[in-house]
Tab-separated table of C-alpha atoms and ligand atoms in Angstrom:
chain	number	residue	atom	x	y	z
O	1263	UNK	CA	64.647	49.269	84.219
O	1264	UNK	CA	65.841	48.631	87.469
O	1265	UNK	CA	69.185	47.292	87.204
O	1266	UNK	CA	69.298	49.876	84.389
O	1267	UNK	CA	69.315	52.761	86.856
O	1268	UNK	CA	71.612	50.764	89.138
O	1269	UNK	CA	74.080	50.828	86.638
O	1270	UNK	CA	74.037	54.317	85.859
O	1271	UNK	CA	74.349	54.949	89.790
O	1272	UNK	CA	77.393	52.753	89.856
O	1273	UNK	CA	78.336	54.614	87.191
O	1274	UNK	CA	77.576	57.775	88.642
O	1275	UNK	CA	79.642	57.100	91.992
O	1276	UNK	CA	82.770	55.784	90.379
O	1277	UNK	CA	82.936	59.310	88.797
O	1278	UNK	CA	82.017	61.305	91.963
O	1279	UNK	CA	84.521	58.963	93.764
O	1280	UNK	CA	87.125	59.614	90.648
O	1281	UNK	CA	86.207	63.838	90.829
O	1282	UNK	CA	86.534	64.136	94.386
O	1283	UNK	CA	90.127	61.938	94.357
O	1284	UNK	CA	91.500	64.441	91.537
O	1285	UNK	CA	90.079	67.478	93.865
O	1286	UNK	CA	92.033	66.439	96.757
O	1287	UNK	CA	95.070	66.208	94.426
O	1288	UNK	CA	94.038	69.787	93.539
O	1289	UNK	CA	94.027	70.924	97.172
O	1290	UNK	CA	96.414	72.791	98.902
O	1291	UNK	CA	95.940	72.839	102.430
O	1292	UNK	CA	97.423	75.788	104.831
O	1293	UNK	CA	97.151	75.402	108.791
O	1294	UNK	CA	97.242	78.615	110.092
O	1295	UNK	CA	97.749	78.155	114.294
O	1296	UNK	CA	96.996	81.320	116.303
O	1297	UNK	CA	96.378	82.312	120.179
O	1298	UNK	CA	92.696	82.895	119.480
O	1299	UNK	CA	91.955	82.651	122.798
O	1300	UNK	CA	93.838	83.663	126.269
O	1301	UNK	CA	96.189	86.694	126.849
O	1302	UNK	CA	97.726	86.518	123.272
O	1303	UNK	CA	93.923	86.741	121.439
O	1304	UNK	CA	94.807	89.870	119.562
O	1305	UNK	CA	97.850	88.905	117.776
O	1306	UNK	CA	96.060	85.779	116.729
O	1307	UNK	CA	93.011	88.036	115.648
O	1308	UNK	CA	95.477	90.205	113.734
O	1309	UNK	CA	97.060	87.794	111.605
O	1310	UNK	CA	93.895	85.606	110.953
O	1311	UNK	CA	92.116	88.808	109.459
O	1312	UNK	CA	95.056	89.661	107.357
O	1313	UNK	CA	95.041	86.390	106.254
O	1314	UNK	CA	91.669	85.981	105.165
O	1315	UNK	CA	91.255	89.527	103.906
O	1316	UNK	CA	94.609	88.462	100.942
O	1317	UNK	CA	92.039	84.874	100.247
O	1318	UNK	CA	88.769	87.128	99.868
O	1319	UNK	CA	90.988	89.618	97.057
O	1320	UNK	CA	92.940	87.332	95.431
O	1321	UNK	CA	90.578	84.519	95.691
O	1322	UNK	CA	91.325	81.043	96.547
O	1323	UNK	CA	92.552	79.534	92.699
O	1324	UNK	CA	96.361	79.501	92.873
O	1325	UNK	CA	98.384	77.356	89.791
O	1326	UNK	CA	95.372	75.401	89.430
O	1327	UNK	CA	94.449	74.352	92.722
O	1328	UNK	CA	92.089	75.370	95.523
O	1329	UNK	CA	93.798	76.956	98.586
O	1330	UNK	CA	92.213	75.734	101.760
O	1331	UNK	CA	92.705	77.231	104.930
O	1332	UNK	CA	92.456	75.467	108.201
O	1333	UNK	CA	92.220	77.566	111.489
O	1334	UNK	CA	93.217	76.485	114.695
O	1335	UNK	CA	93.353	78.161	118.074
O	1336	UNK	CA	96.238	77.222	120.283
O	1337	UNK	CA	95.414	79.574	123.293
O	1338	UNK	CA	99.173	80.444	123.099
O	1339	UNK	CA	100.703	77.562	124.823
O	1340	UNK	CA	103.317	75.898	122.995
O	1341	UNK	CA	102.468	72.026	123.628
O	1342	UNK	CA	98.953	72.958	122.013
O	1343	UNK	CA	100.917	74.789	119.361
O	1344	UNK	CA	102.993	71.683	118.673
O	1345	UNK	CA	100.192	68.798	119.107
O	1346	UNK	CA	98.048	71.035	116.811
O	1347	UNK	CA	100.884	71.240	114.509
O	1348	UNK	CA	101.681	67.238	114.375
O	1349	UNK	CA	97.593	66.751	113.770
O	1350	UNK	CA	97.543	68.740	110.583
O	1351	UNK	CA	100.611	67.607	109.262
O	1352	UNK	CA	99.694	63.788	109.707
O	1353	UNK	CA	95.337	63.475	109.689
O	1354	UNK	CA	94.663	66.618	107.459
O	1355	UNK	CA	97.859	66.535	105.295
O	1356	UNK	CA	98.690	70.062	105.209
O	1357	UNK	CA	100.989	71.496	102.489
O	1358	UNK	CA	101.892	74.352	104.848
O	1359	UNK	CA	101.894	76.022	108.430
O	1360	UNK	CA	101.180	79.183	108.843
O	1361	UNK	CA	100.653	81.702	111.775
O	1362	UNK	CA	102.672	81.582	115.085
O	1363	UNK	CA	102.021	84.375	117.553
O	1364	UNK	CA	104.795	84.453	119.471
O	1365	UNK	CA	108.091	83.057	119.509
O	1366	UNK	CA	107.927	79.845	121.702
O	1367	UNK	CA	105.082	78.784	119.687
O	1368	UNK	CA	107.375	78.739	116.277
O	1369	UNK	CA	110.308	77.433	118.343
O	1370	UNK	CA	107.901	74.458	119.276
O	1371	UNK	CA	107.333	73.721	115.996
O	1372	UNK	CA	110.172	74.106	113.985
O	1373	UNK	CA	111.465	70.392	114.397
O	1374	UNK	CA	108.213	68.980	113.165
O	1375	UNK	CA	108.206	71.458	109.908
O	1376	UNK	CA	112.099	70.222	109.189
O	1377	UNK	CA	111.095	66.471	109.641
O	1378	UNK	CA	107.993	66.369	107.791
O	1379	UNK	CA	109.686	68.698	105.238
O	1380	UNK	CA	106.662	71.570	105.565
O	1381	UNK	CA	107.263	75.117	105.245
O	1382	UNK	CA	106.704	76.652	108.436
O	1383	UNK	CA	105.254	80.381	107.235
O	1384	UNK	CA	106.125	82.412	110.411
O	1385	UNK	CA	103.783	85.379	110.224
O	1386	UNK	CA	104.005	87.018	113.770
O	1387	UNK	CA	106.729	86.028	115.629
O	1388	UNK	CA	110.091	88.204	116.351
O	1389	UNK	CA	112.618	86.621	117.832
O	1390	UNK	CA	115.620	86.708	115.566
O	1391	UNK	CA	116.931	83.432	115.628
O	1392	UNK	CA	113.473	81.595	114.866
O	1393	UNK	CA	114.285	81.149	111.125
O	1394	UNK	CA	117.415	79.051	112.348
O	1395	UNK	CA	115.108	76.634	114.069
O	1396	UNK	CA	114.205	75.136	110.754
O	1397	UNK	CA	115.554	75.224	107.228
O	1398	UNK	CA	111.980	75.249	106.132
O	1399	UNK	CA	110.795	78.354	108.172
O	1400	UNK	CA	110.418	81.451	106.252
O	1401	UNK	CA	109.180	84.630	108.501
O	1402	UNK	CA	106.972	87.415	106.901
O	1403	UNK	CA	106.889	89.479	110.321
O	1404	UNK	CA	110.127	91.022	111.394
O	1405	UNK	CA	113.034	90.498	113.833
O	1406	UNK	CA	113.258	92.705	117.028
O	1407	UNK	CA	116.774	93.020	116.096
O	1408	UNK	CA	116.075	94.498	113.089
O	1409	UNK	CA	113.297	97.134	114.283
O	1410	UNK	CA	115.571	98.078	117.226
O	1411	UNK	CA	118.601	98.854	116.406
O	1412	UNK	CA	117.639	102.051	114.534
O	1413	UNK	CA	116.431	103.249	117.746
O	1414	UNK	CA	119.527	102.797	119.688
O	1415	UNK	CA	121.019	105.149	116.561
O	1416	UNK	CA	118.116	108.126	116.870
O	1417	UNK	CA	117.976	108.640	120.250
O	1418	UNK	CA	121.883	109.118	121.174
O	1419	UNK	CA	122.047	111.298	118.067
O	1420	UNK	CA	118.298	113.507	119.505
O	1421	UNK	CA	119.980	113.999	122.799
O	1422	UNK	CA	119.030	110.692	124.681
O	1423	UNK	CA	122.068	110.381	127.098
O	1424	UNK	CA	120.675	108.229	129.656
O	1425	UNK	CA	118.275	105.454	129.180
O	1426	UNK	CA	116.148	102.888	131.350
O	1427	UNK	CA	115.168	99.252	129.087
O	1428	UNK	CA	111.482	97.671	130.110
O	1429	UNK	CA	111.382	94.597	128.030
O	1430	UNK	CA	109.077	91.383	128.543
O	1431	UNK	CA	111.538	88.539	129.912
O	1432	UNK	CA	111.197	86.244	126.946
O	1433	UNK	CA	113.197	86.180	123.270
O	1434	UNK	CA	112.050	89.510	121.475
O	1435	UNK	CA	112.200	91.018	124.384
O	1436	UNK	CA	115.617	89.959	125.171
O	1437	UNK	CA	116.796	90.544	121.382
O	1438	UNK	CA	115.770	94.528	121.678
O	1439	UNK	CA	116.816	95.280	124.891
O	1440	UNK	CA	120.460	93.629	123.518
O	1441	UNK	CA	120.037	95.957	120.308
O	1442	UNK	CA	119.099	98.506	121.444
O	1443	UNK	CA	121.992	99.025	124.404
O	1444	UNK	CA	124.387	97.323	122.042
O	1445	UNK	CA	123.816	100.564	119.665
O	1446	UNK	CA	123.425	102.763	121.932
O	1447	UNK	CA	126.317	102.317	124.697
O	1448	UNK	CA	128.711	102.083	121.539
O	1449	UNK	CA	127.633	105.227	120.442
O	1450	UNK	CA	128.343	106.880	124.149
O	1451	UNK	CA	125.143	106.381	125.899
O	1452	UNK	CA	124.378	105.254	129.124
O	1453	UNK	CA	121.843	102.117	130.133
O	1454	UNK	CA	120.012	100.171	132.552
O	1455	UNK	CA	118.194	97.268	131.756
O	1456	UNK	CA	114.889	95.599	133.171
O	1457	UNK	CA	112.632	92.992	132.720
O	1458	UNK	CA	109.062	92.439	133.482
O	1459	UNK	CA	107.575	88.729	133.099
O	1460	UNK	CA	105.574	87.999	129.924
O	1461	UNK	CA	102.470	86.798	131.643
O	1462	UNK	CA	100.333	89.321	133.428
O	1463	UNK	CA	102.987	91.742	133.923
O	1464	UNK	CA	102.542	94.169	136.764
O	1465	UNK	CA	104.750	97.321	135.509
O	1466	UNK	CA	104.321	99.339	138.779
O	1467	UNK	CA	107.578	98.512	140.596
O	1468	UNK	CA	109.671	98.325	137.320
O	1469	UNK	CA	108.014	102.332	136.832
O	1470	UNK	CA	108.944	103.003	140.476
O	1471	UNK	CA	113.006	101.995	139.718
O	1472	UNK	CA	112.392	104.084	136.279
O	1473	UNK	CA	111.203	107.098	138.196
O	1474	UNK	CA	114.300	106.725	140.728
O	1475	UNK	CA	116.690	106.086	137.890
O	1476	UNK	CA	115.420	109.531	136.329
O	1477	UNK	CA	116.628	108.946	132.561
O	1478	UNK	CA	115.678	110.878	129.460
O	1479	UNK	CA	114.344	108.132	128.059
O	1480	UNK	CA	112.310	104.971	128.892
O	1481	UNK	CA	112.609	102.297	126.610
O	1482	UNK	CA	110.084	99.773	126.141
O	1483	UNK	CA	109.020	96.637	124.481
O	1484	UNK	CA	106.215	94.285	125.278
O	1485	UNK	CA	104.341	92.234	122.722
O	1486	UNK	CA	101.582	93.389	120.735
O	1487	UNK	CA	98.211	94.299	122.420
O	1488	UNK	CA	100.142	94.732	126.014
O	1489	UNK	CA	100.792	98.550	125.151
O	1490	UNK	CA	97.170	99.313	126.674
O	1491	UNK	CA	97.818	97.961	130.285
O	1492	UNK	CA	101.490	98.990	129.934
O	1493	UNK	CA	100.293	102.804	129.144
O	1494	UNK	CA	97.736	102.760	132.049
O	1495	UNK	CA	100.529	102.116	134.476
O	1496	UNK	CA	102.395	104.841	133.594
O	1497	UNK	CA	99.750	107.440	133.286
O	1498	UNK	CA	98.769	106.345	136.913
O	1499	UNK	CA	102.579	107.023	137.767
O	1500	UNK	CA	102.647	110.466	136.697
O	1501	UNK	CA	105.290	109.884	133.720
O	1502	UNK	CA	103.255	111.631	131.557
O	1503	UNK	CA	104.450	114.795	133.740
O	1504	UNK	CA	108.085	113.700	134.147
O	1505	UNK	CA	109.424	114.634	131.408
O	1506	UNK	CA	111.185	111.157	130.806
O	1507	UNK	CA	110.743	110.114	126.535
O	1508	UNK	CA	109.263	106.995	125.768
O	1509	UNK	CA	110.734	104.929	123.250
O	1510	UNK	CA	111.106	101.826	121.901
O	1511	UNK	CA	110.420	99.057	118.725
O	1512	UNK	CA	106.627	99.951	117.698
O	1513	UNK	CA	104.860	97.095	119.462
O	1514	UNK	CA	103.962	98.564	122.488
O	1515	UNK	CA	101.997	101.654	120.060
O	1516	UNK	CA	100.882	98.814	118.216
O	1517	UNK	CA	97.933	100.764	115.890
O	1518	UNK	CA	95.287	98.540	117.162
O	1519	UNK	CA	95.593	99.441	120.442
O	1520	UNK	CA	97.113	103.069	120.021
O	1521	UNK	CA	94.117	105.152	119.496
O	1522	UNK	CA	92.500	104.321	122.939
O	1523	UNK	CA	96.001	105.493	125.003
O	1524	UNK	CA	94.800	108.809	124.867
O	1525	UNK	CA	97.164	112.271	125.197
O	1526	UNK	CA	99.736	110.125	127.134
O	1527	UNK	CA	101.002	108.417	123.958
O	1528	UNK	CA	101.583	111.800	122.192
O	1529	UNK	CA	104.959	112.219	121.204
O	1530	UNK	CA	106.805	108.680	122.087
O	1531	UNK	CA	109.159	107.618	119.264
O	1532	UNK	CA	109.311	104.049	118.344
O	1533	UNK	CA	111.261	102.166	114.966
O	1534	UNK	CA	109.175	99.922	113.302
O	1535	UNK	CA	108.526	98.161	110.133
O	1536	UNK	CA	104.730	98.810	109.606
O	1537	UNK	CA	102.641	102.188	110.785
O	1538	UNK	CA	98.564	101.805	109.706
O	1539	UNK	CA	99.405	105.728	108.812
O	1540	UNK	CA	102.006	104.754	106.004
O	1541	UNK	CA	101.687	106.781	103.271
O	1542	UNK	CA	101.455	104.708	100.015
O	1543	UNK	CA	98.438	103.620	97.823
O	1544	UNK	CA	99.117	99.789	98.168
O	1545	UNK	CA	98.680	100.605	102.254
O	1546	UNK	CA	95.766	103.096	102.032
O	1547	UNK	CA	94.259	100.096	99.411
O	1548	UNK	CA	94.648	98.054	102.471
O	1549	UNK	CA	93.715	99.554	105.296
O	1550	UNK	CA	90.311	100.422	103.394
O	1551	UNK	CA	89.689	96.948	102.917
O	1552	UNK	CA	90.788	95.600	106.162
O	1553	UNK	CA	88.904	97.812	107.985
O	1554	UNK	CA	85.433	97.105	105.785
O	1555	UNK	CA	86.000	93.496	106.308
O	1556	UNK	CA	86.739	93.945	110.054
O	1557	UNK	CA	84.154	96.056	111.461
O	1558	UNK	CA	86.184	99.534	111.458
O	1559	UNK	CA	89.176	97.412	113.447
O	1560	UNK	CA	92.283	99.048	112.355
O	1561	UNK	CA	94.834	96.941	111.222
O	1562	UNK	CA	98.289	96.745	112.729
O	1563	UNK	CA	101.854	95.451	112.054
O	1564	UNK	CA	100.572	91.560	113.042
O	1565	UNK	CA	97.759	92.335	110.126
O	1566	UNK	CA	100.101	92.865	107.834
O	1567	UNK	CA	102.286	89.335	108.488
O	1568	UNK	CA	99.536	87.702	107.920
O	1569	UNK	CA	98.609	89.097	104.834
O	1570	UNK	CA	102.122	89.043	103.476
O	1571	UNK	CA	102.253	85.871	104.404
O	1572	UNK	CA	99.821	84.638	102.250
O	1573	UNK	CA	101.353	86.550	99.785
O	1574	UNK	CA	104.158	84.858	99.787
O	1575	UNK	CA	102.446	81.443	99.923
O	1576	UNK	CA	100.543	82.325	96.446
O	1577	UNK	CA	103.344	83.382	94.628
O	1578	UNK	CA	105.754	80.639	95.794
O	1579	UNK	CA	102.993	78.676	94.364
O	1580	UNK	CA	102.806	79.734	91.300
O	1581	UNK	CA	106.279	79.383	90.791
O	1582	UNK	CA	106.001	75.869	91.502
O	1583	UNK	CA	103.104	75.317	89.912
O	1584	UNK	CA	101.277	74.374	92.808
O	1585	UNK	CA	104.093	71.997	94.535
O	1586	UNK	CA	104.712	72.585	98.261
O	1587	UNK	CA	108.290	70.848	100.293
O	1588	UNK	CA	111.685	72.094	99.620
O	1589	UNK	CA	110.481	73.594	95.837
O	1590	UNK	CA	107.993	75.591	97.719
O	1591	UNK	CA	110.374	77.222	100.511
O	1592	UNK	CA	113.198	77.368	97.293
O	1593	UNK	CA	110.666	79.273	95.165
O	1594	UNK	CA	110.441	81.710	98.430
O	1595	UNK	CA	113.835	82.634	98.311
O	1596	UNK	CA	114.669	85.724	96.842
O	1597	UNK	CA	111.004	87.326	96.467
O	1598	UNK	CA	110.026	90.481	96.493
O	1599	UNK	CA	107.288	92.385	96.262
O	1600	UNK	CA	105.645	95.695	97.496
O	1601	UNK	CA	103.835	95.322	100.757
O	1602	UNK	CA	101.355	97.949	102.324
O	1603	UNK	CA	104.480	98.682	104.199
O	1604	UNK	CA	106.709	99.507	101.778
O	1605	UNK	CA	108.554	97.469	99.432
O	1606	UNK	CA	110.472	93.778	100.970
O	1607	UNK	CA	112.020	90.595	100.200
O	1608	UNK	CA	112.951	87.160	101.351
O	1609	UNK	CA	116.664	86.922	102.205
O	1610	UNK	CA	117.627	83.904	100.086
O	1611	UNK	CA	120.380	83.049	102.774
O	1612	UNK	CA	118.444	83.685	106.051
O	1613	UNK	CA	114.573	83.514	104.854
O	1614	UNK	CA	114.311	86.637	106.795
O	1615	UNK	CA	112.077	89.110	105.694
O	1616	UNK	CA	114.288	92.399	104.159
O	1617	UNK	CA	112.155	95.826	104.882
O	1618	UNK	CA	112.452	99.689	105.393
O	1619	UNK	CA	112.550	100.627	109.280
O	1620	UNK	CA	110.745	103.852	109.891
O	1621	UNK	CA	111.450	106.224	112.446
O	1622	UNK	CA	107.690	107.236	114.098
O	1623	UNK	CA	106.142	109.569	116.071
O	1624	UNK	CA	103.097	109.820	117.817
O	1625	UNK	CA	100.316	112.522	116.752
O	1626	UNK	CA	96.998	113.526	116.541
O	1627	UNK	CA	95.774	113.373	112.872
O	1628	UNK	CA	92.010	114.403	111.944
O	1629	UNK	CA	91.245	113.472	115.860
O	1630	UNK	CA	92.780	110.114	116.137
O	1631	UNK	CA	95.985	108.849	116.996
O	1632	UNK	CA	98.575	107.685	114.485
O	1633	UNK	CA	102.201	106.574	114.327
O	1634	UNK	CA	103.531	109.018	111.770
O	1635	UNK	CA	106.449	107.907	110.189
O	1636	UNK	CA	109.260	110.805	109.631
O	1637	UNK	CA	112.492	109.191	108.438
O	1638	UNK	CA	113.529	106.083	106.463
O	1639	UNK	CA	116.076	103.328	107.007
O	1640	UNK	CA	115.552	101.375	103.691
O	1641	UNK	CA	116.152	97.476	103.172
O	1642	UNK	CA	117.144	96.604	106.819
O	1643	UNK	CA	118.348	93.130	107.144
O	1644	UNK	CA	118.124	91.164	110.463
O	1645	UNK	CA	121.690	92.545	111.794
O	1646	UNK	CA	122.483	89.616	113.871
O	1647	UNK	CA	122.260	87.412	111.291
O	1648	UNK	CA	124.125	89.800	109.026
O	1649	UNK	CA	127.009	89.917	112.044
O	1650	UNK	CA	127.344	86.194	111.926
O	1651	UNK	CA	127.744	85.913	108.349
O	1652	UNK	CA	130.617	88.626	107.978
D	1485	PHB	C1	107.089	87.166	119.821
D	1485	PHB	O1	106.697	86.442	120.748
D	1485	PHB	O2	108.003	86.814	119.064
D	1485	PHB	C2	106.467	88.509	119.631
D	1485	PHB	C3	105.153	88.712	120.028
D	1485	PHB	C4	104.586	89.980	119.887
D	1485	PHB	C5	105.338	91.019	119.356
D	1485	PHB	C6	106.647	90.802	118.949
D	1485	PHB	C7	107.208	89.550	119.086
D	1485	PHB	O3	104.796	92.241	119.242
């Protein structure tokens, strides 16, 4: 009786042994690295909901396998980014990467996506030539490029003539304040360009040279989440009472932060590729949901690269049926579907996300503050990519 059930127990762990070694065959892995602490947390917050909020519709069955998605916080420092990276790739055996908040974090990790041959999902990051770092990076978020130079366009054609750049002294930053006076001294206007470090920026004596300058318009970018303390400088300024425009790509309205800017924000026009005010029912779908699963937390434009993201990790999937590498980032190529921000695609020659670019306002809807979008600029590509290839 006795060696009778130790038979059936040896038995009984070969199978479990045999089961769990065909489940890990069956598991795709995704390592989705955000700032989740530190300066950068709500980007990182952003994405991760959007992320998780695509896994609890869609579930986590894709071709057959089970999609498993492993979080880690890099505090926005790009050696974390990187060691995190080289971790999941070698001791958990991820299938993908996923996430990176801002741009020297995906820089960082491109060479270790190209050598282990693991598609780098960029979901956040903006600066345009990130997807060149890697021929396995794919970006779901936008280039700054791409969301600026519309800008540059509206406001010398609204009667901008004169215009003072603020941009954060690091790539996107760079990339839209070259857009955007590219643009707009071609079309006749007139420019003076600034930067303000990334870290901790103190905006008072770049305001003080804006106020001197006296332009129409004061152009701004700084990364998501920064618009709050960026908007509480100027108020304290007196700009609100100058008269001087402010405009800009939409990150520093971002719609997480936007509602709490008060009157101030009323009116700036910014270019952008996602506004939590977009009027479609895939984006009303979403914002519903995002917001139950988040507390009432609104969702912005890093929400949405996260969710597309995993968007485009499912259906690249399925198309492979389940196999990640090169067929995974091939099977990426090309797609299209519609977002809550209207409808995109993958550039097959870049991997650069294709989207509208909306022209946006700021105003007061139902007692809240929105970015309402008033004009169209449909299927932008990343223009300096689209420059180099002509
Ligand atoms: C970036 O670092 O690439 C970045 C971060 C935040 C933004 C845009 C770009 O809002």
């Amino acid at each position: 009786m006795h060696r009778r059930t130790l038979i059936l127990a040896a038995g009984a762990a070969a199978l479990m042994a045999a089961v769990s070694g065909a489940q890990a065959q069956q598991t795709v892995k995704i390592g989705l690295i955000l700032p989740l602490t530190g300066p950068f947390t709500a980007i990182g917050r952003q994405v991760e909901m959007g992320a998780r909020l695509y896994m609890q519709q869609k579930g986590n069955t894709v071709a057959g396998q089970t999609i498993e998605l492993v979080v880690k916080d890099d505090g926005s420092v790009a050696d974390t980014t990187k060691r995190i990276a080289q971790d999941l790739i070698v001791n958990e055996k991820v299938n993908v990467l996923a996430g990176f908040g801002l741009t020297p974090l995906a820089l960082a990790t491109a060479p270790l996506a190209t050598q282990a041959k693991v598609p780098q999902v960029v979901m956040a990051a903006g600066t345009a030539t990130i997807t060149e770092a890697s021929p396995f990076i794919v970006r779901t978020s936008f280039t700054l490029p791409q969301a600026t130079e519309p800008m540059g366009d509206w406001a010398f054609k609204n009667g901008i003539k004169k215009v003072v750049t603020l941009v954060s002294d690091y790539g996107p930053g760079i990339d839209s304040e070259k857009a955007f006076s590219g643009v707009f001294t071609k079309a006749g206007g007139q420019v003076e360009n600034l930067r303000v470090p990334l870290a901790n920026p103190d905006f008072s004596p770049f305001l003080q040279k804006v106020a001197d300058a006296k332009p129409d318009a004061l152009f701004v970018f700084v990364p998501a989440g920064q618009g709050a303390q960026f908007m509480k400088q100027f108020v304290e300024r007196g700009f609100d009472k100058s008269g001087i425009k402010l405009i800009g790509p939409g990150d520093v309205t971002d719609d997480e932060v936007l509602n709490n800017m008060g009157d101030v924000a009323l009116g700036a026009i910014t270019t952008h590729h996602y506004s939590v005010a977009h009027d479609s029912p895939e984006n009303k779908a979403f914002v519903e949901a995002f917001k139950r699963a988040s507390n009432g937390t609104r969702p912005n434009f890093m929400a949405v690269g996260g969710y597309d993201g995993m968007h485009l990790i499912y259906e690249g999937l399925k198309k492979t049926n389940g196999q990640g590498g090169q067929a995974l980032i091939d099977a990426m190529k090309g797609m299209s579907w519609t977002s809550p921000r209207g409808p995109v695609s993958i550039d097959p020659q870049t991997r650069d996300i294709i989207q509208n670019i909306y022209v946006r306002k700021v105003e007061r809807v139902n007692g809240e503050l929105y970015n309402v979008e008033f004009a169209t600029i449909p299927n932008v590509k990343d223009p300096v990519k689209a420059a180099k290839a002509n």
